[in-house]
mmCIF file of C-alpha atoms in Angstrom:
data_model
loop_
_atom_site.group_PDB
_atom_site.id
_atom_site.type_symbol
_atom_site.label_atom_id
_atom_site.label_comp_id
_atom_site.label_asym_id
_atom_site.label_seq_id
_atom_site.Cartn_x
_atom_site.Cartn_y
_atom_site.Cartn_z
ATOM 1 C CA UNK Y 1 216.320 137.610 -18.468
ATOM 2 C CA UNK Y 2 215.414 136.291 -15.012
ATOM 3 C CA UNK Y 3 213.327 132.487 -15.403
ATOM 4 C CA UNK Y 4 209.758 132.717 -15.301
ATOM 5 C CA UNK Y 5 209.708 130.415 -11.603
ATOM 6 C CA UNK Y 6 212.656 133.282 -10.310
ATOM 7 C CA UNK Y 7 209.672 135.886 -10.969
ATOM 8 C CA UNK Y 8 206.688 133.943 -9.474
ATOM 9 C CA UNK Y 9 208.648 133.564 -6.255
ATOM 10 C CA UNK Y 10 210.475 137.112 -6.237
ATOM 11 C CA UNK Y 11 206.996 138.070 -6.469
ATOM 12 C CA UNK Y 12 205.205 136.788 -3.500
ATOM 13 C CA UNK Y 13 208.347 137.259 -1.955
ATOM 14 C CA UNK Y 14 207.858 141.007 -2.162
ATOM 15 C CA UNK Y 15 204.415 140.514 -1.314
ATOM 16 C CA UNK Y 16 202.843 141.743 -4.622
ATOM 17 C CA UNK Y 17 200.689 138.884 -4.623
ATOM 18 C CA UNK Y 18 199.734 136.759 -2.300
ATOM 19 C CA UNK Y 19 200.117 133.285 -4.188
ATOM 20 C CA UNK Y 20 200.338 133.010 -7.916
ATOM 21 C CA UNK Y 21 199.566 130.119 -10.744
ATOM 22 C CA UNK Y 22 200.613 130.436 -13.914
ATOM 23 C CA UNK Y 23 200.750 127.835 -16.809
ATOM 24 C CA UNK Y 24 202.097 127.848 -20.530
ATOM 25 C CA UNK Y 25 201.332 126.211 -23.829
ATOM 26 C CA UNK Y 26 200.671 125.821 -26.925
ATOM 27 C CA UNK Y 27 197.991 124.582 -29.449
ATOM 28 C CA UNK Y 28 199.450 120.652 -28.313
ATOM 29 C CA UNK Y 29 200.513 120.603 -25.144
ATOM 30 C CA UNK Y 30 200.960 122.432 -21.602
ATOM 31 C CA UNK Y 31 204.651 123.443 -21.902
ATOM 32 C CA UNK Y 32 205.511 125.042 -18.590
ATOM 33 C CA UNK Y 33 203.634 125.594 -15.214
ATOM 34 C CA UNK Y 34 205.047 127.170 -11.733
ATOM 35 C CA UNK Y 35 203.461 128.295 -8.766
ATOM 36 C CA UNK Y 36 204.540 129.803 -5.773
ATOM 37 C CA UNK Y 37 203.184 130.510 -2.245
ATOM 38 C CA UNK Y 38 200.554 129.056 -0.245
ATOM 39 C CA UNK Y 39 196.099 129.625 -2.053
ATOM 40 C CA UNK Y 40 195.439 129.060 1.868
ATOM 41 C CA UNK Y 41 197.340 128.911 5.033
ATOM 42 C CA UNK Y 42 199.226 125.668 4.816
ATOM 43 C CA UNK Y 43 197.937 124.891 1.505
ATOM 44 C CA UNK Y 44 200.324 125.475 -1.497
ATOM 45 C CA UNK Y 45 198.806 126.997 -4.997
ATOM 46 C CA UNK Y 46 198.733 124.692 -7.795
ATOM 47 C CA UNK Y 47 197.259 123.952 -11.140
ATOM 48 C CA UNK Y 48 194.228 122.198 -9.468
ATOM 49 C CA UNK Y 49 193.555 125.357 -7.044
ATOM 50 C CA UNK Y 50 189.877 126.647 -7.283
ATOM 51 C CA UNK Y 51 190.333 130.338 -7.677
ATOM 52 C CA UNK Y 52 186.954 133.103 -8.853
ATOM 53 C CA UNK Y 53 187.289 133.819 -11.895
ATOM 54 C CA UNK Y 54 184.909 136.671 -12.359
ATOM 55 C CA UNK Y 55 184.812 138.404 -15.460
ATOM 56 C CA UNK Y 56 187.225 135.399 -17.028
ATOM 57 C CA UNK Y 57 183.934 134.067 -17.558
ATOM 58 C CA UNK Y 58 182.949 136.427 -19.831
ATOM 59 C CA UNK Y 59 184.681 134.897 -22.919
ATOM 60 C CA UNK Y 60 183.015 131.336 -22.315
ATOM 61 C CA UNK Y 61 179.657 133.349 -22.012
ATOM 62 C CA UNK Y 62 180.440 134.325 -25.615
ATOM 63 C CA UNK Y 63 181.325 131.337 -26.372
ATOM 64 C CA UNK Y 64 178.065 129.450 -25.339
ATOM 65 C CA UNK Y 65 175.924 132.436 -28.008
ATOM 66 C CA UNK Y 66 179.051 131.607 -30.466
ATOM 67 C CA UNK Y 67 178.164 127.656 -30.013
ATOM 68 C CA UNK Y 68 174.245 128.474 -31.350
ATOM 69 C CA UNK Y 69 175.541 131.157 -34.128
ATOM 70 C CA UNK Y 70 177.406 127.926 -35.435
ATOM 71 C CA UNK Y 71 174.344 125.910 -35.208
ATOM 72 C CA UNK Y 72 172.454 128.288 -37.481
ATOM 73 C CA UNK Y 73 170.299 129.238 -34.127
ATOM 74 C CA UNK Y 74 171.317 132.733 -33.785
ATOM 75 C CA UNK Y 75 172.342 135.795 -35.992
ATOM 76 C CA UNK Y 76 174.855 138.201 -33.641
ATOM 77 C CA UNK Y 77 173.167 141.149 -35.577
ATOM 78 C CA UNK Y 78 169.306 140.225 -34.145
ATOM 79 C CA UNK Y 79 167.937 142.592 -31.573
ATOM 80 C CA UNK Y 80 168.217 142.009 -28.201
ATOM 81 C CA UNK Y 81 164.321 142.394 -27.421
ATOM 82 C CA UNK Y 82 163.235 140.377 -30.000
ATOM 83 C CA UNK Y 83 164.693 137.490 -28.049
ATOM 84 C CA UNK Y 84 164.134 138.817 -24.763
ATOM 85 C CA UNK Y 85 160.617 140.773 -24.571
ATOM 86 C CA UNK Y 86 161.566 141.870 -21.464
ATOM 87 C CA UNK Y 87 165.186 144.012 -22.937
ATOM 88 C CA UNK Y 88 162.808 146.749 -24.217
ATOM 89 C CA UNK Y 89 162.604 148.032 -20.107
ATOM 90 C CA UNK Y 90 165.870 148.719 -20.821
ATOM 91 C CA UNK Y 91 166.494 152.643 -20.713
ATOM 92 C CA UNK Y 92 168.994 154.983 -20.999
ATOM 93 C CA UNK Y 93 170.818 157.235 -18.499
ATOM 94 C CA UNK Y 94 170.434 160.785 -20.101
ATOM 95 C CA UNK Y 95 172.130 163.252 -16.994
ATOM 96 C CA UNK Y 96 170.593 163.761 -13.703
ATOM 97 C CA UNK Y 97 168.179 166.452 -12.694
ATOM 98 C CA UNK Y 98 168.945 169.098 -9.985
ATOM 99 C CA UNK Y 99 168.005 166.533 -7.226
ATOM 100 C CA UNK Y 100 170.324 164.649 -8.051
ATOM 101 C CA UNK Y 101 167.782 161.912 -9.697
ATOM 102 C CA UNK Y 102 168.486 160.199 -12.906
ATOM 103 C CA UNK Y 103 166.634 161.396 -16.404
ATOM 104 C CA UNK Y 104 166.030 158.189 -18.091
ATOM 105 C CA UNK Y 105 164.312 157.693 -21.845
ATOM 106 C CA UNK Y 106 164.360 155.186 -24.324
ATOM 107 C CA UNK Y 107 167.086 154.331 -26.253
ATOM 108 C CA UNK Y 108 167.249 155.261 -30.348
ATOM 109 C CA UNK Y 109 169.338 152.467 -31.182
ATOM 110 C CA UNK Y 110 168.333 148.827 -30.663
ATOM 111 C CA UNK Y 111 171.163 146.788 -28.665
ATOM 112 C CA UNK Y 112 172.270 143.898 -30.856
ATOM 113 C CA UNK Y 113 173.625 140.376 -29.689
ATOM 114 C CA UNK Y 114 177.082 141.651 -31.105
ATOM 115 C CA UNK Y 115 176.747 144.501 -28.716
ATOM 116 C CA UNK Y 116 175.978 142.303 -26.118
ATOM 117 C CA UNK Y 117 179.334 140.249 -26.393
ATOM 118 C CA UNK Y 118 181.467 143.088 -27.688
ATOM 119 C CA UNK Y 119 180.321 145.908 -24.358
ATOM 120 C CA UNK Y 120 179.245 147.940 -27.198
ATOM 121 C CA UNK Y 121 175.736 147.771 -26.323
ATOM 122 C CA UNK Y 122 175.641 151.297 -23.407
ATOM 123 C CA UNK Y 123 176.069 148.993 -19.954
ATOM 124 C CA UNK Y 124 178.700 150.252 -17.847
ATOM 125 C CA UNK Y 125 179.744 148.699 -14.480
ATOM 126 C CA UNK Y 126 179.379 151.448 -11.206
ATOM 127 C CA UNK Y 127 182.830 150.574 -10.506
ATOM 128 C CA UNK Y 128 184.634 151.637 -13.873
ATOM 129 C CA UNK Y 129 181.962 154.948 -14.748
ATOM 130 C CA UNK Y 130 180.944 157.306 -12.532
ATOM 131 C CA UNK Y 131 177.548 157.676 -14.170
ATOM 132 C CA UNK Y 132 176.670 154.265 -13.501
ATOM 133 C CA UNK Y 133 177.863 154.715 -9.851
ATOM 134 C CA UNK Y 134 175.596 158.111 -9.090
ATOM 135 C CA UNK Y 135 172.686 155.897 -10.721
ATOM 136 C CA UNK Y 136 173.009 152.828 -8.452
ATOM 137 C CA UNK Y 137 173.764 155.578 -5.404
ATOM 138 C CA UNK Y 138 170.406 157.643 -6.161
ATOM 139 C CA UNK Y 139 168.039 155.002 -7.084
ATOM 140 C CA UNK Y 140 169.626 151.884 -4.522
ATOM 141 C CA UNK Y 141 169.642 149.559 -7.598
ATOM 142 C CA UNK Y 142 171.079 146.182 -6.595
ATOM 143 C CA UNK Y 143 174.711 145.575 -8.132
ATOM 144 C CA UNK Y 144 174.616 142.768 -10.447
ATOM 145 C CA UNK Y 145 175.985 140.474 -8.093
ATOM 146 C CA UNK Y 146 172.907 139.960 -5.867
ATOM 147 C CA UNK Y 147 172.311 137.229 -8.720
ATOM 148 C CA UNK Y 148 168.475 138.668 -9.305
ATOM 149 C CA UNK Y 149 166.405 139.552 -12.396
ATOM 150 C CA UNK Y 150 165.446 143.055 -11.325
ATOM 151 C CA UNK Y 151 169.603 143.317 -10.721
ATOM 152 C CA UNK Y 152 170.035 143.204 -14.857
ATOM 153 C CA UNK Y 153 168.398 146.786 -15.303
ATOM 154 C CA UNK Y 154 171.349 148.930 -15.869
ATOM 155 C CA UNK Y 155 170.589 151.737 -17.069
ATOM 156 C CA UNK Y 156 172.931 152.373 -20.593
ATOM 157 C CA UNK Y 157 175.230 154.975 -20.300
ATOM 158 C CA UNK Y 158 175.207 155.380 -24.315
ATOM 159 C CA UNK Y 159 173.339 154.509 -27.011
ATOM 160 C CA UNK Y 160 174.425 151.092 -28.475
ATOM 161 C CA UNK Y 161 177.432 150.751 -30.874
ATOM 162 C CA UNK Y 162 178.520 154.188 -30.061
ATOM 163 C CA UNK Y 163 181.096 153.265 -28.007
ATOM 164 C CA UNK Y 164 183.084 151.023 -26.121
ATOM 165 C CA UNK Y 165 181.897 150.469 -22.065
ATOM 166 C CA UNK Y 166 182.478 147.756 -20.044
ATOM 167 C CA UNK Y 167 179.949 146.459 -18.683
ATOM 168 C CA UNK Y 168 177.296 143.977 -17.693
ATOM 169 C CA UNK Y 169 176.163 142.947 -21.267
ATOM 170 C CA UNK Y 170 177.158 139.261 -21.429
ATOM 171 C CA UNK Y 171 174.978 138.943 -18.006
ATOM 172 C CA UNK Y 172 172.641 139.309 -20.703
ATOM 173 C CA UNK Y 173 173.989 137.302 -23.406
ATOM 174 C CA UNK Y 174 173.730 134.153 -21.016
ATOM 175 C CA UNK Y 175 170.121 134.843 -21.115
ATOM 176 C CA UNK Y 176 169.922 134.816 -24.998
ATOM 177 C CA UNK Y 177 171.324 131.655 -25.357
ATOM 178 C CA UNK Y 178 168.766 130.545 -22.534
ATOM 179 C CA UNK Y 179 165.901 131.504 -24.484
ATOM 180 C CA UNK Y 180 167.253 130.020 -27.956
ATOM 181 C CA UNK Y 181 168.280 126.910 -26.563
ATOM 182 C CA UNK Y 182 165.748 126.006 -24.029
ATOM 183 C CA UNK Y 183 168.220 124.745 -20.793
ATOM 184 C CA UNK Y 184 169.356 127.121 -18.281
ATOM 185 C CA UNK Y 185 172.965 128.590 -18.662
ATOM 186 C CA UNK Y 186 174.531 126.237 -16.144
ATOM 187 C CA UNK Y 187 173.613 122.971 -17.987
ATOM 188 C CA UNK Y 188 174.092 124.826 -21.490
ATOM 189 C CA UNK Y 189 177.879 125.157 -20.246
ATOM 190 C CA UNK Y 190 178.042 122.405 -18.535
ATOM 191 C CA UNK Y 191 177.008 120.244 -21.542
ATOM 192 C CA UNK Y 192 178.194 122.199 -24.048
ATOM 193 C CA UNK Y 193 181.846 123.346 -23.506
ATOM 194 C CA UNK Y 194 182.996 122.101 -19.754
ATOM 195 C CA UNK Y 195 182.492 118.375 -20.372
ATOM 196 C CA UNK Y 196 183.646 118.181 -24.190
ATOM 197 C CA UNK Y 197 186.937 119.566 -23.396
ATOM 198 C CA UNK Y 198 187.580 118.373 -19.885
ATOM 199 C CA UNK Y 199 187.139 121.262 -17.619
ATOM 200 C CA UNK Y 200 186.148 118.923 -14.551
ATOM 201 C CA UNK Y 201 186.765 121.965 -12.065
ATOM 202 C CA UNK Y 202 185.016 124.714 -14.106
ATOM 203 C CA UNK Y 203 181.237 124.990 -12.341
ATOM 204 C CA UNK Y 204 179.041 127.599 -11.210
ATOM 205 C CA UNK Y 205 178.596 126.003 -7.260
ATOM 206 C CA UNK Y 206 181.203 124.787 -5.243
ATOM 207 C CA UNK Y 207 181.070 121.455 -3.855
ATOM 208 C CA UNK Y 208 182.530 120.326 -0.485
ATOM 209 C CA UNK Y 209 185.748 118.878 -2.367
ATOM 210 C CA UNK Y 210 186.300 122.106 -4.880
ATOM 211 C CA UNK Y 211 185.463 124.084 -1.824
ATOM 212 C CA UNK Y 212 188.249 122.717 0.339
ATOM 213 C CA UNK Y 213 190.804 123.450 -2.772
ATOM 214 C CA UNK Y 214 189.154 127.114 -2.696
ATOM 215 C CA UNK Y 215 191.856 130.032 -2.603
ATOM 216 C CA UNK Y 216 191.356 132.276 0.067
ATOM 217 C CA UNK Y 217 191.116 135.990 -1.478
ATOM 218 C CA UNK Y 218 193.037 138.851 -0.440
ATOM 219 C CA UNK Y 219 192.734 143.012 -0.142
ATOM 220 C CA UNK Y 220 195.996 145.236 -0.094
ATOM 221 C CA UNK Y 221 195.014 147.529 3.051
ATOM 222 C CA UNK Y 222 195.960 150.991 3.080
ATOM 223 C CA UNK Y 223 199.317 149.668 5.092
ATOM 224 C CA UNK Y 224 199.890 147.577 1.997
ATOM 225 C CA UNK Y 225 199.538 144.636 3.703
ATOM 226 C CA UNK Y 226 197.330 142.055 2.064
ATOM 227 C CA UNK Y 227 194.281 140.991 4.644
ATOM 228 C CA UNK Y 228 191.729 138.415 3.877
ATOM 229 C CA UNK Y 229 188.786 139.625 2.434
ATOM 230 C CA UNK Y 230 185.076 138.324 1.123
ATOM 231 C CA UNK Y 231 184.108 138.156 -2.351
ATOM 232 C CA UNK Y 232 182.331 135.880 -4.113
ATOM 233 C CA UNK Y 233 179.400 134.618 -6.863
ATOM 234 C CA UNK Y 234 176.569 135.102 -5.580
ATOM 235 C CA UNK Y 235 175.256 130.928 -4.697
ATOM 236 C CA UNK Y 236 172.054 129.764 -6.350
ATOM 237 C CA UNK Y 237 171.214 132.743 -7.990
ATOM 238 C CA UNK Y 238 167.840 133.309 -9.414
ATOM 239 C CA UNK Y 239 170.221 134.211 -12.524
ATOM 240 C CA UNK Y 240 173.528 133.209 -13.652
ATOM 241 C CA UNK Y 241 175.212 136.240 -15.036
ATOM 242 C CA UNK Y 242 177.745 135.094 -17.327
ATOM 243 C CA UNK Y 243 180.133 138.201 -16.509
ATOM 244 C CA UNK Y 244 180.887 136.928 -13.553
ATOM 245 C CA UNK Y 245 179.745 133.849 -11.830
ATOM 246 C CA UNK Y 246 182.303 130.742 -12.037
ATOM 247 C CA UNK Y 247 184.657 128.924 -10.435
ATOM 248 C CA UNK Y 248 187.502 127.568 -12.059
ATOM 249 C CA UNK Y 249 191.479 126.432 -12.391
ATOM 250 C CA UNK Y 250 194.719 127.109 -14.034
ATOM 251 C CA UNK Y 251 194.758 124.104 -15.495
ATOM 252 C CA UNK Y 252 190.912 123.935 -16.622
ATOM 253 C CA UNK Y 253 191.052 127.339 -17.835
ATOM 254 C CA UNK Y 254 194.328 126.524 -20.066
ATOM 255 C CA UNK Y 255 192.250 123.661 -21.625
ATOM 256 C CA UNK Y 256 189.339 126.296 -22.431
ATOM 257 C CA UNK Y 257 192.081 128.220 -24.185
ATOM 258 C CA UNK Y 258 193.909 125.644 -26.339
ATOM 259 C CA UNK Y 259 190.186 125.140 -27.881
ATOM 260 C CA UNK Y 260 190.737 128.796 -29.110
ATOM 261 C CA UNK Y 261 194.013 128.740 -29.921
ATOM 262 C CA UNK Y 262 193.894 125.150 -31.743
ATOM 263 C CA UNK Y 263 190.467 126.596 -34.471
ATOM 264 C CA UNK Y 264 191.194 123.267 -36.219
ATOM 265 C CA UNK Y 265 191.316 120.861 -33.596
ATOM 266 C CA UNK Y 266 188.589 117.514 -33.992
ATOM 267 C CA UNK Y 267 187.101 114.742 -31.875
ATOM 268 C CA UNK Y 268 185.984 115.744 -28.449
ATOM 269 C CA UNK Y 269 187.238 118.556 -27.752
ATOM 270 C CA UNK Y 270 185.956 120.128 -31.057
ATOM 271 C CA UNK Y 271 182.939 122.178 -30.005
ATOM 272 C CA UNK Y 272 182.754 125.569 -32.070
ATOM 273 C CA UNK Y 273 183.764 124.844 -36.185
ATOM 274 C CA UNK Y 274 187.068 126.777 -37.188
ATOM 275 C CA UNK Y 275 184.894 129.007 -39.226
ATOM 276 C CA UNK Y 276 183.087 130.157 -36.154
ATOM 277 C CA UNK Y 277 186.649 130.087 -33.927
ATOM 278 C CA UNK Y 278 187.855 132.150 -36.537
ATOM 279 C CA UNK Y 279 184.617 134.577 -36.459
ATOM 280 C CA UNK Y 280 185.035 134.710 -33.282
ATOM 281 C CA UNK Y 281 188.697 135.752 -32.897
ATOM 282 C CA UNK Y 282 187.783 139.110 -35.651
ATOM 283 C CA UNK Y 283 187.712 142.881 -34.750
ATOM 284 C CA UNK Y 284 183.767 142.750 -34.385
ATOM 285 C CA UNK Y 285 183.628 146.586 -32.962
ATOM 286 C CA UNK Y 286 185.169 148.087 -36.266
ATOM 287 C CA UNK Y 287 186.559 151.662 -35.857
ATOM 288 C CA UNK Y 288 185.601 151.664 -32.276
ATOM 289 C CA UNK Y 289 188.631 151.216 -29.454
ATOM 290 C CA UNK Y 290 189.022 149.577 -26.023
ATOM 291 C CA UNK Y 291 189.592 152.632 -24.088
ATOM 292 C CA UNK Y 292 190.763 152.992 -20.619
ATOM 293 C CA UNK Y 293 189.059 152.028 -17.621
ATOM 294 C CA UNK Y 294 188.935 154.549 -15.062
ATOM 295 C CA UNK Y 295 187.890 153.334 -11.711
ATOM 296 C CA UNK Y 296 185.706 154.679 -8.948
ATOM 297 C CA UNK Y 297 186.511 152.162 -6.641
ATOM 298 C CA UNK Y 298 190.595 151.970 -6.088
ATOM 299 C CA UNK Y 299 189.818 149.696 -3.485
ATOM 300 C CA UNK Y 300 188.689 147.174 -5.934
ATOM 301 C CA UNK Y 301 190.588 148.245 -9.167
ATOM 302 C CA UNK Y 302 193.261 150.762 -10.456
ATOM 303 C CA UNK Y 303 192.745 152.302 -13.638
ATOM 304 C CA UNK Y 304 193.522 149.580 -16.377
ATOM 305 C CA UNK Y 305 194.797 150.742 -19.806
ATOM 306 C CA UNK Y 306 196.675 147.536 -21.015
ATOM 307 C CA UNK Y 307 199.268 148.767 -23.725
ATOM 308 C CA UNK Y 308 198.402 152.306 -23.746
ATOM 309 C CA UNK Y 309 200.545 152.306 -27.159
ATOM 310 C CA UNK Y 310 198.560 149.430 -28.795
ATOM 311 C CA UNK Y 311 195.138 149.975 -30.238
ATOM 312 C CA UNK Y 312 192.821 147.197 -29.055
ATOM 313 C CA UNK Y 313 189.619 146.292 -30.172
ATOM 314 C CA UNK Y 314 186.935 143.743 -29.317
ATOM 315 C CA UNK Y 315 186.280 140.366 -30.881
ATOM 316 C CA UNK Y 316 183.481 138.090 -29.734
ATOM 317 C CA UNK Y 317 184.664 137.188 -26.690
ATOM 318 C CA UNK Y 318 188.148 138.752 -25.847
ATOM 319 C CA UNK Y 319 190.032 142.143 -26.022
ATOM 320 C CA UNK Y 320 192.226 141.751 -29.316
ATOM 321 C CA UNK Y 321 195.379 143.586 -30.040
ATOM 322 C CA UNK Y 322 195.399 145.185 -33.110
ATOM 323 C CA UNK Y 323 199.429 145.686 -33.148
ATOM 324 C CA UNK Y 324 202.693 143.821 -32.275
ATOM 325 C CA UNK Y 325 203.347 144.396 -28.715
ATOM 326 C CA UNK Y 326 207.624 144.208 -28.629
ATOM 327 C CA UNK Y 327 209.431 141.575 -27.021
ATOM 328 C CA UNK Y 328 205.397 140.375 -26.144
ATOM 329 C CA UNK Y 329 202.535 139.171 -27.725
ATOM 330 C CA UNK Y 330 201.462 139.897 -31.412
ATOM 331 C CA UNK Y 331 198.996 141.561 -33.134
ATOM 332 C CA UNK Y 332 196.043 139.357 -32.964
ATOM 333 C CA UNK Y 333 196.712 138.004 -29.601
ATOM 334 C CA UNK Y 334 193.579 137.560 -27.651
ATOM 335 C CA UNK Y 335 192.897 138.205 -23.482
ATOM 336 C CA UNK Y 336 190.863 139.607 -20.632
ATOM 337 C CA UNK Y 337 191.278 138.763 -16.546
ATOM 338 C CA UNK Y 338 188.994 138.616 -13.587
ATOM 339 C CA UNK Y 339 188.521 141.183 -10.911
ATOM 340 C CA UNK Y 340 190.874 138.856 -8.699
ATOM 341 C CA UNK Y 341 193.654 138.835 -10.345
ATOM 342 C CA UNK Y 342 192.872 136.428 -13.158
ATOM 343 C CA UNK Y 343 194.554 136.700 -15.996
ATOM 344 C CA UNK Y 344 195.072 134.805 -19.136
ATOM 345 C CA UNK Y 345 195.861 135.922 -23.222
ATOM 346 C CA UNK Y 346 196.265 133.883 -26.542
ATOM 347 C CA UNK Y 347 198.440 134.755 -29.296
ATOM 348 C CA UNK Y 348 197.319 132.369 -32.770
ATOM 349 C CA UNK Y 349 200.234 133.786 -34.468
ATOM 350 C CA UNK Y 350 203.209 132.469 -32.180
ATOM 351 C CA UNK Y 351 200.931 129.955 -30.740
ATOM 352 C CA UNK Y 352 200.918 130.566 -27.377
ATOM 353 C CA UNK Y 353 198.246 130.221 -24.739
ATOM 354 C CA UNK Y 354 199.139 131.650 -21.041
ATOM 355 C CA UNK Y 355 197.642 132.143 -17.764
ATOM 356 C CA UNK Y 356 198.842 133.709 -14.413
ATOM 357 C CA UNK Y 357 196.054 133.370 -11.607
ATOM 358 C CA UNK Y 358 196.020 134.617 -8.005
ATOM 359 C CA UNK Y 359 193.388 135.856 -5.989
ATOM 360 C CA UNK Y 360 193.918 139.743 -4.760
ATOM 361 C CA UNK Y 361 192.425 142.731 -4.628
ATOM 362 C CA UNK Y 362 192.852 145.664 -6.113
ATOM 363 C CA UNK Y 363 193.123 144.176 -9.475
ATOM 364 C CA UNK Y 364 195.256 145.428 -11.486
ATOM 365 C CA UNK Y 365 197.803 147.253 -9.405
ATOM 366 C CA UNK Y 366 200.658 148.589 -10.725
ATOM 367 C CA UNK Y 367 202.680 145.541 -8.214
ATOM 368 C CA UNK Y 368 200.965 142.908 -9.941
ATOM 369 C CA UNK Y 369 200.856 144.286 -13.659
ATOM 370 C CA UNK Y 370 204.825 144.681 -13.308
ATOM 371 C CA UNK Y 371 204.843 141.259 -12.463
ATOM 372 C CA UNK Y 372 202.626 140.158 -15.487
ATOM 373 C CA UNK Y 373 205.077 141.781 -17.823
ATOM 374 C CA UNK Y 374 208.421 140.762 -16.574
ATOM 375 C CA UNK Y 375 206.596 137.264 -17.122
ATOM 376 C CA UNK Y 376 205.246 137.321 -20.371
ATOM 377 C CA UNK Y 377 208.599 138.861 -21.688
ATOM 378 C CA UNK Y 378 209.822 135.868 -20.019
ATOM 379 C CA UNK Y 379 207.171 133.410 -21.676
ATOM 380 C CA UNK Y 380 208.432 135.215 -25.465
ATOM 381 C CA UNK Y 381 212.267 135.359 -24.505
ATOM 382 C CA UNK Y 382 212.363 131.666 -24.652
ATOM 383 C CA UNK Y 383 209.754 130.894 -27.573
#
């Protein structure tokens, strides 16, 4: 079995990434981090390297709604609208007329915070369903990433809890827990999780010194050659949408998941009970499946079926495996990535916590999800 620093460096070596970060631990302690190749020209990678996260930011969405559940503040089952008023303008995509215009009526089912956290609720990003994508194309919605209100208005693609769809639904969550709590998502997190357990580099705006230690992002062109290319958070949003808009590190990000993976933990770095780490960490989606995510975009993404073999189902804030994977991670391991190239999983049962980080487009390639397998096999071959 080649070492887990042999694969880092064969692999930007071979150019299927351009830099990569990855760190290893357990509930205790970081017990192995490498790097290899340069987040900017000149600049090596390392833990402290500020890389966007994207939709890694979806679990500590959940996590903020989790932090009120465990307060007594909020039920997961309570309707969306009767929170936020302004959810009932929320419709539902029902086909397209011969124009080409979207039919749109209201939905039967009433989207629940669970749905919300779990993409069980009908969103779908334009990217990963082509519904979505022929809705934003006939009406010129704004993507979710121009940071505005109006932006939030996805139409559903299904009615909620009939299905699994990935989606913008925690954009909405962050909202919830803004109208419960009274602060605006940035201090909530801010407060609340990134200060209790250290995550110093973790923030929604980049400052002059995060923004100097800011990975530069690269495409794959159609040579194959990676080429430096612009994506980014939308800055000073009139909203934060939780699926999608912080900054982080390696490092911080492995301290966000030893809080998971440690449910009993105390004293600072103690902010969610083990009861509600443990609620949080359950199959909330029930006979539903993660299915596969078929993209409209290959620029952006391939298709992603992780462990096509494996069912997978949805917890509160990650993508849970509900089997064994051999020679990998077990049955009740946790994970999800960001559209860069950010990925990161949990397994309570072995006690492992992982992440491997670059910053590359398409995500998930087959170049870089060979490379994430030869090194978790690695990360298990020496447990």
């Amino acid at each position: 079995m080649t070492d887990k620093q042999t694969i880092l460096q064969q692999a930007v070596a071979n150019q299927d990434v351009p830099f990569i970060v990855a760190m290893v631990g357990n509930s205790n302690d970081v017990t192995w981090q490498g790097q290899a190749g340069d987040g900017a020209p000149g600049i090596a990678a390392g833990e402290n390297t500020v890389m966007r996260i994207f939709s890694a930011t979806k679990s500590i969405g959940s996590t903020a709604a989790m932090i009120l559940v465990d307060r007594g503040q909020l039920d997961i089952d309570t309707p969306v609208e009767t929170i936020l008023p302004e959810f009932r303008d929320v419709q539902l995509l029902d086909g397209f007329n011969e124009a080409g215009q979207p039919k749109l009526r209201a939905p039967e089912v009433k989207a629940t915070v669970r749905h919300l956290a779990t993409h069980t609720s009908g969103f779908a990003y334009e990217f990963f369903n082509a519904d979505a994508l022929n809705f934003m194309t006939a009406t010129e919605h704004p993507s979710i990433l121009a940071g505005s209100k109006a932006s939030m208005y996805y139409p559903l693609v299904c009615e909620p809890g009939s299905g699994w769809q990935y989606g913008i639904g925690i954009d909405w969550l962050g909202q919830v827990v803004e109208a419960i709590d009274g602060r605006r998502i940035d201090r909530f997190c801010g407060e609340e999780i990134f200060t209790p357990l250290g995550m110093a580099d973790t923030v929604f705006e980049l400052d002059d010194g995060r923004n100097a230690r800011l990975a530069d992002l690269n495409m794959r062109g159609p040579d194959g050659v990676f080429g430096a290319f612009e994506l980014a958070p939308p800055p000073n949003p009139e909203v934060y949408g939780m699926g999608h808009c912080l900054y982080s590190t390696a490092a911080d990000y492995m301290k966000y998941l030893q809080m998971h993976l440690d449910k009993v933990a105390t004293g600072d770095g103690r902010i969610l009970s083990e009861a509600a780490a443990e609620r949080m960490q359950t199959n909330h989606i029930g006979e539903l499946r993660v299915n596969k995510l078929v993209t409209t975009a290959p620029e952006l993404s391939a298709d992603f079926e992780p462990f096509p073999d494996i069912p997978k189902t949805h917890s509160f804030g990650f993508m849970r495996n509900e089997d064994d994977v051999p020679g990998m991670r077990s049955a009740g391991s946790q994970s999800w990535a960001g559209v860069c190239n950010t990925h990161y999983w949990f397994d309570p049962k072995k006690d492992v916590r992982a992440v491997l980080f670059t910053q590359s487009l398409p995500f998930v390639e087959d170049r870089f999800m060979k490379l994430y397998e030869d090194f978790e096999r690695a990360v298990y071959a020496e447990l």
